[in-house]
PDB file of C-alpha atoms in Angstrom:
ATOM      1  CA  VAL A   1      25.838 -92.100 195.072  1.00 51.00           C
ATOM      2  CA  CYS A   2      24.366 -92.111 191.596  1.00 55.00           C
ATOM      3  CA  SER A   3      20.957 -93.598 192.316  1.00 51.00           C
ATOM      4  CA  SER A   4      18.697 -94.676 195.146  1.00 49.00           C
ATOM      5  CA  ASP A   5      19.443 -98.364 194.534  1.00 65.00           C
ATOM      6  CA  LEU A   6      21.478-100.164 197.163  1.00 72.00           C
ATOM      7  CA  PHE A   7      24.811-101.823 196.378  1.00 70.00           C
ATOM      8  CA  SER A   8      25.322-105.535 196.295  1.00 73.00           C
ATOM      9  CA  LEU A   9      28.293-106.783 198.330  1.00 74.00           C
ATOM     10  CA  THR A  10      30.325-107.153 195.102  1.00 71.00           C
ATOM     11  CA  ASP A  11      29.520-103.601 193.999  1.00 72.00           C
ATOM     12  CA  ALA A  12      30.272-102.177 197.447  1.00 77.00           C
ATOM     13  CA  GLN A  13      33.665-103.896 197.474  1.00 72.00           C
ATOM     14  CA  LEU A  14      34.352-102.772 193.903  1.00 71.00           C
ATOM     15  CA  ASN A  15      33.745 -99.104 194.726  1.00 72.00           C
ATOM     16  CA  ARG A  16      35.285 -99.090 198.185  1.00 72.00           C
ATOM     17  CA  VAL A  17      38.460-101.142 197.800  1.00 70.00           C
ATOM     18  CA  GLY A  18      38.516-102.124 194.132  1.00 69.00           C
ATOM     19  CA  GLY A  19      36.908-105.529 194.636  1.00 67.00           C
ATOM     20  CA  ILE A  20      38.025-108.693 196.385  1.00 65.00           C
ATOM     21  CA  LYS A  21      40.049-111.141 194.294  1.00 63.00           C
ATOM     22  CA  GLN A  22      38.811-114.658 194.865  1.00 61.00           C
ATOM     23  CA  ALA A  23      40.518-117.930 193.978  1.00 62.00           C
ATOM     24  CA  GLY A  24      40.083-119.331 190.493  1.00 59.00           C
ATOM     25  CA  ALA A  25      40.180-117.942 186.976  1.00 60.00           C
ATOM     26  CA  GLU A  26      39.938-114.179 186.603  1.00 57.00           C
ATOM     27  CA  SER A  27      37.431-112.613 184.256  1.00 58.00           C
ATOM     28  CA  THR A  28      38.644-110.030 181.770  1.00 59.00           C
ATOM     29  CA  LEU A  29      37.068-107.168 179.865  1.00 61.00           C
ATOM     30  CA  ASP A  30      37.039-106.455 176.177  1.00 69.00           C
ATOM     31  CA  ALA A  31      38.472-103.051 175.243  1.00 73.00           C
ATOM     32  CA  GLN A  32      35.107-101.393 174.646  1.00 76.00           C
ATOM     33  CA  GLY A  33      33.654-102.816 177.852  1.00 74.00           C
ATOM     34  CA  TYR A  34      36.700-101.576 179.767  1.00 77.00           C
ATOM     35  CA  LEU A  35      36.262 -98.028 178.458  1.00 82.00           C
ATOM     36  CA  ARG A  36      32.519 -98.069 179.140  1.00 82.00           C
ATOM     37  CA  MET A  37      33.030 -99.164 182.723  1.00 80.00           C
ATOM     38  CA  VAL A  38      35.721 -96.566 183.443  1.00 84.00           C
ATOM     39  CA  ALA A  39      33.658 -93.793 181.829  1.00 87.00           C
ATOM     40  CA  ALA A  40      30.571 -94.762 183.822  1.00 88.00           C
ATOM     41  CA  ASN A  41      32.377 -94.972 187.178  1.00 89.00           C
ATOM     42  CA  PRO A  42      34.863 -92.157 187.995  1.00 90.00           C
ATOM     43  CA  THR A  43      35.818 -93.894 191.255  1.00 88.00           C
ATOM     44  CA  ILE A  44      37.101 -96.914 189.342  1.00 86.00           C
ATOM     45  CA  GLY A  45      38.695 -94.693 186.706  1.00 89.00           C
ATOM     46  CA  LEU A  46      40.617 -92.751 189.347  1.00 92.00           C
ATOM     47  CA  PHE A  47      41.589 -95.387 191.871  1.00 90.00           C
ATOM     48  CA  GLY A  48      41.484 -98.607 189.864  1.00 86.00           C
ATOM     49  CA  ALA A  49      40.155-102.047 190.710  1.00 81.00           C
ATOM     50  CA  SER A  50      41.326-105.618 191.002  1.00 74.00           C
ATOM     51  CA  THR A  51      38.170-107.415 189.874  1.00 68.00           C
ATOM     52  CA  PRO A  52      38.279-106.849 186.957  1.00 70.00           C
ATOM     53  CA  TRP A  53      41.773-105.383 186.726  1.00 76.00           C
ATOM     54  CA  VAL A  54      41.707-101.619 186.100  1.00 80.00           C
ATOM     55  CA  LYS A  55      44.745 -99.389 186.391  1.00 85.00           C
ATOM     56  CA  GLY A  56      43.821 -96.195 188.245  1.00 89.00           C
ATOM     57  CA  LYS A  57      44.676 -92.791 186.833  1.00 93.00           C
ATOM     58  CA  ALA A  58      45.512 -91.270 190.226  1.00 94.00           C
ATOM     59  CA  MET A  59      49.012 -91.659 191.628  1.00 94.00           C
ATOM     60  CA  ILE A  60      49.360 -90.555 195.256  1.00 93.00           C
ATOM     61  CA  GLY A  61      52.942 -89.677 196.127  1.00 94.00           C
ATOM     62  CA  HIS A  62      54.750 -90.132 199.427  1.00 94.00           C
ATOM     63  CA  LEU A  63      54.738 -87.486 202.143  1.00 91.00           C
ATOM     64  CA  ILE A  64      58.338 -86.272 202.338  1.00 91.00           C
ATOM     65  CA  CYS A  65      59.587 -84.064 205.154  1.00 90.00           C
ATOM     66  CA  LYS A  66      60.998 -80.772 203.849  1.00 84.00           C
ATOM     67  CA  SER A  67      63.448 -80.417 206.749  1.00 85.00           C
ATOM     68  CA  PRO A  68      65.953 -83.301 206.855  1.00 80.00           C
ATOM     69  CA  GLU A  69      67.068 -82.344 210.367  1.00 84.00           C
ATOM     70  CA  ILE A  70      63.647 -83.229 211.795  1.00 87.00           C
ATOM     71  CA  ARG A  71      63.592 -86.638 213.436  1.00 87.00           C
ATOM     72  CA  PRO A  72      60.564 -88.669 214.571  1.00 88.00           C
ATOM     73  CA  MET A  73      59.451 -88.059 218.138  1.00 89.00           C
ATOM     74  CA  ARG A  74      59.062 -91.001 220.494  1.00 85.00           C
ATOM     75  CA  VAL A  75      55.777 -91.433 222.352  1.00 83.00           C
ATOM     76  CA  ASP A  76      56.023 -93.951 225.185  1.00 78.00           C
ATOM     77  CA  GLY A  77      53.081 -96.008 226.311  1.00 74.00           C
ATOM     78  CA  VAL A  78      52.245 -97.080 229.848  1.00 68.00           C
ATOM     79  CA  ARG A  79      49.624 -99.120 231.653  1.00 67.00           C
ATOM     80  CA  ALA A  80      49.458 -98.064 235.295  1.00 69.00           C
ATOM     81  CA  ASP A  81      47.599 -99.356 238.313  1.00 72.00           C
ATOM     82  CA  ILE A  82      45.082 -96.605 239.117  1.00 70.00           C
ATOM     83  CA  LEU A  83      45.330 -97.251 242.863  1.00 74.00           C
ATOM     84  CA  LYS A  84      49.121 -97.076 242.894  1.00 73.00           C
ATOM     85  CA  ARG A  85      49.139 -93.974 240.738  1.00 74.00           C
ATOM     86  CA  ASP A  86      46.385 -92.322 242.774  1.00 78.00           C
ATOM     87  CA  PRO A  87      45.606 -94.006 246.125  1.00 82.00           C
ATOM     88  CA  GLY A  88      42.735 -91.581 246.562  1.00 82.00           C
ATOM     89  CA  MET A  89      40.784 -93.668 244.021  1.00 78.00           C
ATOM     90  CA  VAL A  90      40.071 -96.087 246.893  1.00 81.00           C
ATOM     91  CA  GLU A  91      37.345 -93.689 248.021  1.00 83.00           C
ATOM     92  CA  PHE A  92      35.405 -94.419 244.824  1.00 83.00           C
ATOM     93  CA  LEU A  93      35.412 -98.210 245.210  1.00 81.00           C
ATOM     94  CA  ASP A  94      32.788-100.150 247.129  1.00 85.00           C
ATOM     95  CA  GLU A  95      33.852-102.847 249.578  1.00 82.00           C
ATOM     96  CA  SER A  96      33.371-105.757 247.156  1.00 85.00           C
ATOM     97  CA  SER A  97      35.438-104.057 244.470  1.00 83.00           C
ATOM     98  CA  MET A  98      38.274-103.428 246.884  1.00 83.00           C
ATOM     99  CA  GLN A  99      38.153-107.089 247.879  1.00 85.00           C
ATOM    100  CA  SER A 100      38.341-108.112 244.208  1.00 83.00           C
ATOM    101  CA  TYR A 101      41.350-105.847 243.740  1.00 81.00           C
ATOM    102  CA  ASN A 102      43.139-107.411 246.710  1.00 84.00           C
ATOM    103  CA  ASP A 103      42.269-110.924 245.501  1.00 85.00           C
ATOM    104  CA  ASP A 104      43.815-110.140 242.107  1.00 82.00           C
ATOM    105  CA  ILE A 105      47.012-108.986 243.784  1.00 81.00           C
ATOM    106  CA  ARG A 106      47.112-112.146 245.917  1.00 86.00           C
ATOM    107  CA  ARG A 107      46.553-114.465 242.939  1.00 86.00           C
ATOM    108  CA  THR A 108      49.233-112.658 240.963  1.00 84.00           C
ATOM    109  CA  LYS A 109      51.774-113.054 243.797  1.00 86.00           C
ATOM    110  CA  GLU A 110      50.913-116.715 244.322  1.00 89.00           C
ATOM    111  CA  PHE A 111      51.099-117.404 240.595  1.00 90.00           C
ATOM    112  CA  ALA A 112      54.618-115.962 240.513  1.00 89.00           C
ATOM    113  CA  ILE A 113      55.652-118.388 243.296  1.00 92.00           C
ATOM    114  CA  VAL A 114      53.962-121.340 241.582  1.00 91.00           C
ATOM    115  CA  LYS A 115      55.494-120.440 238.227  1.00 91.00           C
ATOM    116  CA  ALA A 116      59.005-120.438 239.731  1.00 93.00           C
ATOM    117  CA  GLU A 117      58.327-123.775 241.445  1.00 94.00           C
ATOM    118  CA  LYS A 118      57.083-125.294 238.189  1.00 93.00           C
ATOM    119  CA  ALA A 119      60.138-124.064 236.276  1.00 93.00           C
ATOM    120  CA  LYS A 120      62.389-125.676 238.893  1.00 93.00           C
ATOM    121  CA  LEU A 121      60.562-129.024 238.606  1.00 93.00           C
ATOM    122  CA  GLU A 122      60.701-128.933 234.783  1.00 93.00           C
ATOM    123  CA  ALA A 123      64.480-128.416 234.984  1.00 93.00           C
ATOM    124  CA  GLU A 124      64.769-131.388 237.365  1.00 92.00           C
ATOM    125  CA  LEU A 125      62.585-133.493 235.051  1.00 91.00           C
ATOM    126  CA  ARG A 126      65.077-133.136 232.208  1.00 91.00           C
ATOM    127  CA  LYS A 127      67.839-134.656 234.374  1.00 90.00           C
ATOM    128  CA  ALA A 128      65.792-137.231 236.310  1.00 90.00           C
ATOM    129  CA  ASN A 129      65.750-141.008 235.843  1.00 90.00           C
ATOM    130  CA  ALA A 130      62.580-142.972 235.043  1.00 85.00           C
ATOM    131  CA  ASP A 131      61.455-143.416 238.666  1.00 85.00           C
ATOM    132  CA  GLU A 132      62.042-139.763 239.536  1.00 90.00           C
ATOM    133  CA  ARG A 133      60.200-138.560 236.408  1.00 91.00           C
ATOM    134  CA  LYS A 134      56.940-140.146 237.526  1.00 90.00           C
ATOM    135  CA  LYS A 135      57.037-138.333 240.855  1.00 92.00           C
ATOM    136  CA  ILE A 136      57.948-134.994 239.250  1.00 92.00           C
ATOM    137  CA  ARG A 137      55.148-135.301 236.674  1.00 92.00           C
ATOM    138  CA  GLU A 138      52.682-135.880 239.507  1.00 92.00           C
ATOM    139  CA  GLN A 139      53.931-132.721 241.222  1.00 93.00           C
ATOM    140  CA  LEU A 140      53.597-130.734 237.979  1.00 93.00           C
ATOM    141  CA  ALA A 141      50.059-132.035 237.454  1.00 94.00           C
ATOM    142  CA  ALA A 142      49.168-130.996 241.012  1.00 94.00           C
ATOM    143  CA  ILE A 143      50.481-127.483 240.342  1.00 93.00           C
ATOM    144  CA  ASP A 144      48.442-127.201 237.147  1.00 92.00           C
ATOM    145  CA  GLU A 145      45.358-128.360 239.019  1.00 93.00           C
ATOM    146  CA  ARG A 146      45.913-125.767 241.740  1.00 91.00           C
ATOM    147  CA  VAL A 147      46.375-122.963 239.189  1.00 90.00           C
ATOM    148  CA  LYS A 148      43.116-123.975 237.533  1.00 90.00           C
ATOM    149  CA  LYS A 149      41.158-124.492 240.759  1.00 90.00           C
ATOM    150  CA  GLU A 150      42.272-121.249 242.447  1.00 88.00           C
ATOM    151  CA  ASN A 151      42.284-119.233 239.211  1.00 86.00           C
ATOM    152  CA  LEU A 152      45.846-118.099 239.746  1.00 87.00           C
ATOM    153  CA  HIS A 153      47.034-115.745 237.060  1.00 77.00           C
ATOM    154  CA  HIS A 154      49.531-113.051 236.242  1.00 70.00           C
ATOM    155  CA  VAL A 155      48.111-109.620 235.504  1.00 63.00           C
ATOM    156  CA  SER A 156      50.651-106.847 235.802  1.00 61.00           C
ATOM    157  CA  ALA A 157      48.914-103.497 236.006  1.00 59.00           C
ATOM    158  CA  GLN A 158      52.319-101.891 235.563  1.00 56.00           C
ATOM    159  CA  MET A 159      53.146-103.694 232.314  1.00 58.00           C
ATOM    160  CA  PRO A 160      54.218-101.024 229.815  1.00 59.00           C
ATOM    161  CA  LEU A 161      52.417-100.669 226.512  1.00 70.00           C
ATOM    162  CA  SER A 162      54.395-100.441 223.294  1.00 74.00           C
ATOM    163  CA  GLY A 163      55.300 -96.915 222.317  1.00 82.00           C
ATOM    164  CA  TYR A 164      55.386 -95.484 218.811  1.00 87.00           C
ATOM    165  CA  GLU A 165      57.161 -92.892 216.706  1.00 89.00           C
ATOM    166  CA  ALA A 166      55.418 -89.876 215.205  1.00 89.00           C
ATOM    167  CA  ILE A 167      56.303 -86.934 212.996  1.00 90.00           C
ATOM    168  CA  PRO A 168      56.584 -83.867 215.266  1.00 91.00           C
ATOM    169  CA  PRO A 169      53.551 -81.533 215.180  1.00 90.00           C
ATOM    170  CA  GLY A 170      53.968 -78.671 212.740  1.00 89.00           C
ATOM    171  CA  ALA A 171      56.429 -80.478 210.454  1.00 91.00           C
ATOM    172  CA  GLU A 172      55.979 -79.542 206.783  1.00 93.00           C
ATOM    173  CA  LEU A 173      55.683 -82.359 204.282  1.00 93.00           C
ATOM    174  CA  GLU A 174      55.735 -82.329 200.500  1.00 95.00           C
ATOM    175  CA  ASN A 175      53.284 -84.415 198.503  1.00 95.00           C
ATOM    176  CA  ALA A 176      52.443 -84.771 194.818  1.00 96.00           C
ATOM    177  CA  ILE A 177      49.253 -86.226 193.351  1.00 96.00           C
ATOM    178  CA  SER A 178      49.304 -86.971 189.632  1.00 96.00           C
ATOM    179  CA  LEU A 179      46.279 -87.686 187.441  1.00 96.00           C
ATOM    180  CA  VAL A 180      47.343 -89.292 184.164  1.00 94.00           C
ATOM    181  CA  GLY A 181      44.882 -89.014 181.291  1.00 92.00           C
ATOM    182  CA  ALA A 182      42.025 -88.027 183.596  1.00 94.00           C
ATOM    183  CA  SER A 183      38.863 -86.385 182.304  1.00 94.00           C
ATOM    184  CA  ASP A 184      37.315 -83.237 183.775  1.00 95.00           C
ATOM    185  CA  ILE A 185      34.779 -85.456 185.539  1.00 96.00           C
ATOM    186  CA  GLU A 186      37.566 -87.546 187.094  1.00 95.00           C
ATOM    187  CA  LEU A 187      39.405 -84.380 188.129  1.00 96.00           C
ATOM    188  CA  GLY A 188      36.194 -83.282 189.839  1.00 96.00           C
ATOM    189  CA  GLY A 189      36.019 -86.713 191.470  1.00 95.00           C
ATOM    190  CA  MET A 190      39.499 -86.223 192.915  1.00 96.00           C
ATOM    191  CA  LEU A 191      38.434 -82.866 194.345  1.00 97.00           C
ATOM    192  CA  ALA A 192      35.346 -84.512 195.824  1.00 96.00           C
ATOM    193  CA  ALA A 193      37.582 -87.170 197.429  1.00 95.00           C
ATOM    194  CA  LEU A 194      39.732 -84.441 199.010  1.00 96.00           C
ATOM    195  CA  GLU A 195      36.586 -82.701 200.240  1.00 96.00           C
ATOM    196  CA  ARG A 196      35.479 -85.898 201.939  1.00 95.00           C
ATOM    197  CA  PHE A 197      38.982 -86.421 203.375  1.00 96.00           C
ATOM    198  CA  ALA A 198      38.881 -82.889 204.824  1.00 97.00           C
ATOM    199  CA  GLU A 199      35.960 -83.946 207.035  1.00 96.00           C
ATOM    200  CA  ASN A 200      38.299 -86.271 208.954  1.00 95.00           C
ATOM    201  CA  PRO A 201      41.872 -85.723 207.676  1.00 96.00           C
ATOM    202  CA  VAL A 202      43.673 -88.311 209.780  1.00 95.00           C
ATOM    203  CA  LEU A 203      46.513 -90.541 208.564  1.00 92.00           C
ATOM    204  CA  GLY A 204      47.848 -93.548 210.441  1.00 89.00           C
ATOM    205  CA  ALA A 205      47.123 -94.772 213.947  1.00 89.00           C
ATOM    206  CA  HIS A 206      46.734 -93.221 217.425  1.00 88.00           C
ATOM    207  CA  ALA A 207      44.110 -90.686 216.335  1.00 89.00           C
ATOM    208  CA  SER A 208      42.687 -90.826 219.885  1.00 87.00           C
ATOM    209  CA  GLN A 209      45.931 -89.197 221.059  1.00 85.00           C
ATOM    210  CA  GLY A 210      45.714 -86.474 218.431  1.00 87.00           C
ATOM    211  CA  ALA A 211      48.204 -88.059 216.036  1.00 90.00           C
ATOM    212  CA  GLY A 212      47.892 -88.027 212.273  1.00 92.00           C
ATOM    213  CA  VAL A 213      45.825 -84.877 211.701  1.00 94.00           C
ATOM    214  CA  VAL A 214      46.972 -83.085 208.549  1.00 95.00           C
ATOM    215  CA  SER A 215      46.227 -79.834 206.787  1.00 95.00           C
ATOM    216  CA  GLY A 216      47.657 -78.755 203.479  1.00 94.00           C
ATOM    217  CA  SER A 217      47.422 -77.047 200.142  1.00 96.00           C
ATOM    218  CA  TRP A 218      48.178 -78.236 196.623  1.00 97.00           C
ATOM    219  CA  GLU A 219      48.974 -76.078 193.607  1.00 97.00           C
ATOM    220  CA  ILE A 220      47.480 -77.691 190.518  1.00 97.00           C
ATOM    221  CA  SER A 221      49.082 -77.596 187.094  1.00 96.00           C
ATOM    222  CA  LYS A 222      47.994 -79.089 183.791  1.00 94.00           C
ATOM    223  CA  THR A 223      50.323 -80.561 181.169  1.00 93.00           C
ATOM    224  CA  ARG A 224      51.139 -78.034 178.419  1.00 92.00           C
ATOM    225  CA  VAL A 225      48.970 -75.448 180.183  1.00 94.00           C
ATOM    226  CA  GLY A 226      50.596 -74.796 183.553  1.00 96.00           C
ATOM    227  CA  TYR A 227      49.029 -73.511 186.746  1.00 97.00           C
ATOM    228  CA  ILE A 228      45.232 -73.723 186.846  1.00 97.00           C
ATOM    229  CA  GLY A 229      44.432 -73.280 190.523  1.00 97.00           C
ATOM    230  CA  LYS A 230      44.939 -74.273 194.117  1.00 98.00           C
ATOM    231  CA  VAL A 231      43.149 -76.291 196.791  1.00 98.00           C
ATOM    232  CA  THR A 232      43.525 -75.842 200.548  1.00 98.00           C
ATOM    233  CA  LEU A 233      42.487 -78.509 203.048  1.00 97.00           C
ATOM    234  CA  LYS A 234      41.249 -77.132 206.353  1.00 96.00           C
ATOM    235  CA  PRO A 235      40.952 -79.954 208.891  1.00 95.00           C
ATOM    236  CA  PHE A 236      37.368 -80.814 209.896  1.00 95.00           C
ATOM    237  CA  ILE A 237      36.113 -77.743 207.987  1.00 95.00           C
ATOM    238  CA  GLY A 238      36.403 -78.421 204.276  1.00 95.00           C
ATOM    239  CA  LEU A 239      38.334 -77.861 201.071  1.00 97.00           C
ATOM    240  CA  GLU A 240      38.792 -74.414 199.549  1.00 97.00           C
ATOM    241  CA  ILE A 241      39.046 -74.495 195.743  1.00 97.00           C
ATOM    242  CA  GLU A 242      40.563 -71.651 193.727  1.00 97.00           C
ATOM    243  CA  GLY A 243      40.540 -71.618 189.934  1.00 97.00           C
ATOM    244  CA  GLU A 244      37.730 -71.507 187.390  1.00 97.00           C
ATOM    245  CA  GLU A 245      38.732 -74.765 185.676  1.00 97.00           C
ATOM    246  CA  LEU A 246      38.776 -76.633 188.989  1.00 97.00           C
ATOM    247  CA  LEU A 247      35.361 -75.280 189.982  1.00 97.00           C
ATOM    248  CA  LYS A 248      33.952 -76.346 186.598  1.00 97.00           C
ATOM    249  CA  ALA A 249      35.460 -79.821 187.038  1.00 97.00           C
ATOM    250  CA  LYS A 250      33.788 -80.106 190.444  1.00 96.00           C
ATOM    251  CA  GLU A 251      30.434 -79.076 188.957  1.00 97.00           C
ATOM    252  CA  ALA A 252      30.897 -81.542 186.085  1.00 97.00           C
ATOM    253  CA  PHE A 253      31.510 -84.386 188.516  1.00 96.00           C
ATOM    254  CA  HIS A 254      28.448 -83.662 190.652  1.00 95.00           C
ATOM    255  CA  ALA A 255      26.288 -83.257 187.545  1.00 96.00           C
ATOM    256  CA  PHE A 256      27.570 -86.591 186.216  1.00 95.00           C
ATOM    257  CA  ILE A 257      26.880 -88.607 189.378  1.00 91.00           C
ATOM    258  CA  ALA A 258      23.336 -87.213 189.432  1.00 92.00           C
ATOM    259  CA  SER A 259      22.742 -88.388 185.849  1.00 92.00           C
ATOM    260  CA  ASP A 260      21.759 -91.762 184.410  1.00 88.00           C
ATOM    261  CA  ALA A 261      25.181 -92.002 182.763  1.00 89.00           C
ATOM    262  CA  CYS A 262      26.759 -92.807 186.124  1.00 87.00           C
ATOM    263  CA  GLN A 263      26.732 -96.549 186.796  1.00 82.00           C
ATOM    264  CA  PRO A 264      28.669 -97.557 189.911  1.00 76.00           C
ATOM    265  CA  TYR A 265      27.707-101.185 189.447  1.00 68.00           C
ATOM    266  CA  ALA A 266      29.510-104.240 188.111  1.00 63.00           C
ATOM    267  CA  ASP A 267      28.690-104.504 184.395  1.00 53.00           C
ATOM    268  CA  THR A 268      28.562-108.224 183.730  1.00 51.00           C
ATOM    269  CA  ALA A 269      27.563-107.588 180.112  1.00 51.00           C
ATOM    270  CA  SER A 270      31.047-106.237 179.445  1.00 45.00           C
ATOM    271  CA  MET A 271      32.708-109.401 180.741  1.00 41.00           C
ATOM    272  CA  ILE A 272      33.935-112.102 178.390  1.00 38.00           C
ATOM    273  CA  GLU A 273      34.597-115.746 179.140  1.00 37.00           C
ATOM    274  CA  THR A 274      37.589-116.600 181.232  1.00 36.00           C
ATOM    275  CA  GLU A 275      40.548-118.227 179.558  1.00 40.00           C
ATOM    276  CA  GLU A 276      39.664-121.542 181.219  1.00 39.00           C
ATOM    277  CA  GLU A 277      36.155-121.464 179.784  1.00 40.00           C
ATOM    278  CA  GLU A 278      37.448-120.578 176.327  1.00 40.00           C
ATOM    279  CA  ALA A 279      39.878-123.469 176.471  1.00 41.00           C
ATOM    280  CA  ALA A 280      37.064-125.854 177.359  1.00 40.00           C
TER     281      ALA A 280
END
């Protein structure tokens, strides 16, 4: 954060997700305003924005498995009745809770019977004549009333949950991150982003089951210069940075965000009229 001022909702959206595009005409920037905004906000310069439109300089490549013979592992889900899985759990329930459990089972069984009866009547209704239809509709209405009055329902404690596929633990993946035309400050911003990611390096869903945690290292090269250093991500610990130029870029970024030159706010002065307003 560059200053002690709080963000407006627009500024928070701009810095977090690149803004929220609303309906209507889209404002544009003049060339000088565009460059001023990007220079004053490394986050926008790196990752881009949609309001106004800014093309980010960072390109995050796909994670590609190095071993083609590795196939995703299947993790099955299940929802089990705790009392059927472990009858000993009964000892931990008071009398009223046990009664509620039994009532749920009863309502589920009765609902299954009522559901089958209703399906049979609906099939008969499709073939019945006018006089028969009236009687069948009355029977169906009575069933619906009973379901509502007695709170009959179907809750299957054994209903399986959807499973998912995951990359096997320990699989090695290749990834490339490219910064095109980035300044030293923006390079430092990318390192700062990786440092923050290292605090909770989780990709995808099912983190509660230990899925998605990644570690890694990237060798960093510069166009027409070659190798300039390496970074290593240690999960939940931090990011190790090797290379004098990378360390200087990190220092330059932190010095910049502490200065008055950093402006992570929407600069309305750099906006020009929309095309619709110009036409008017």
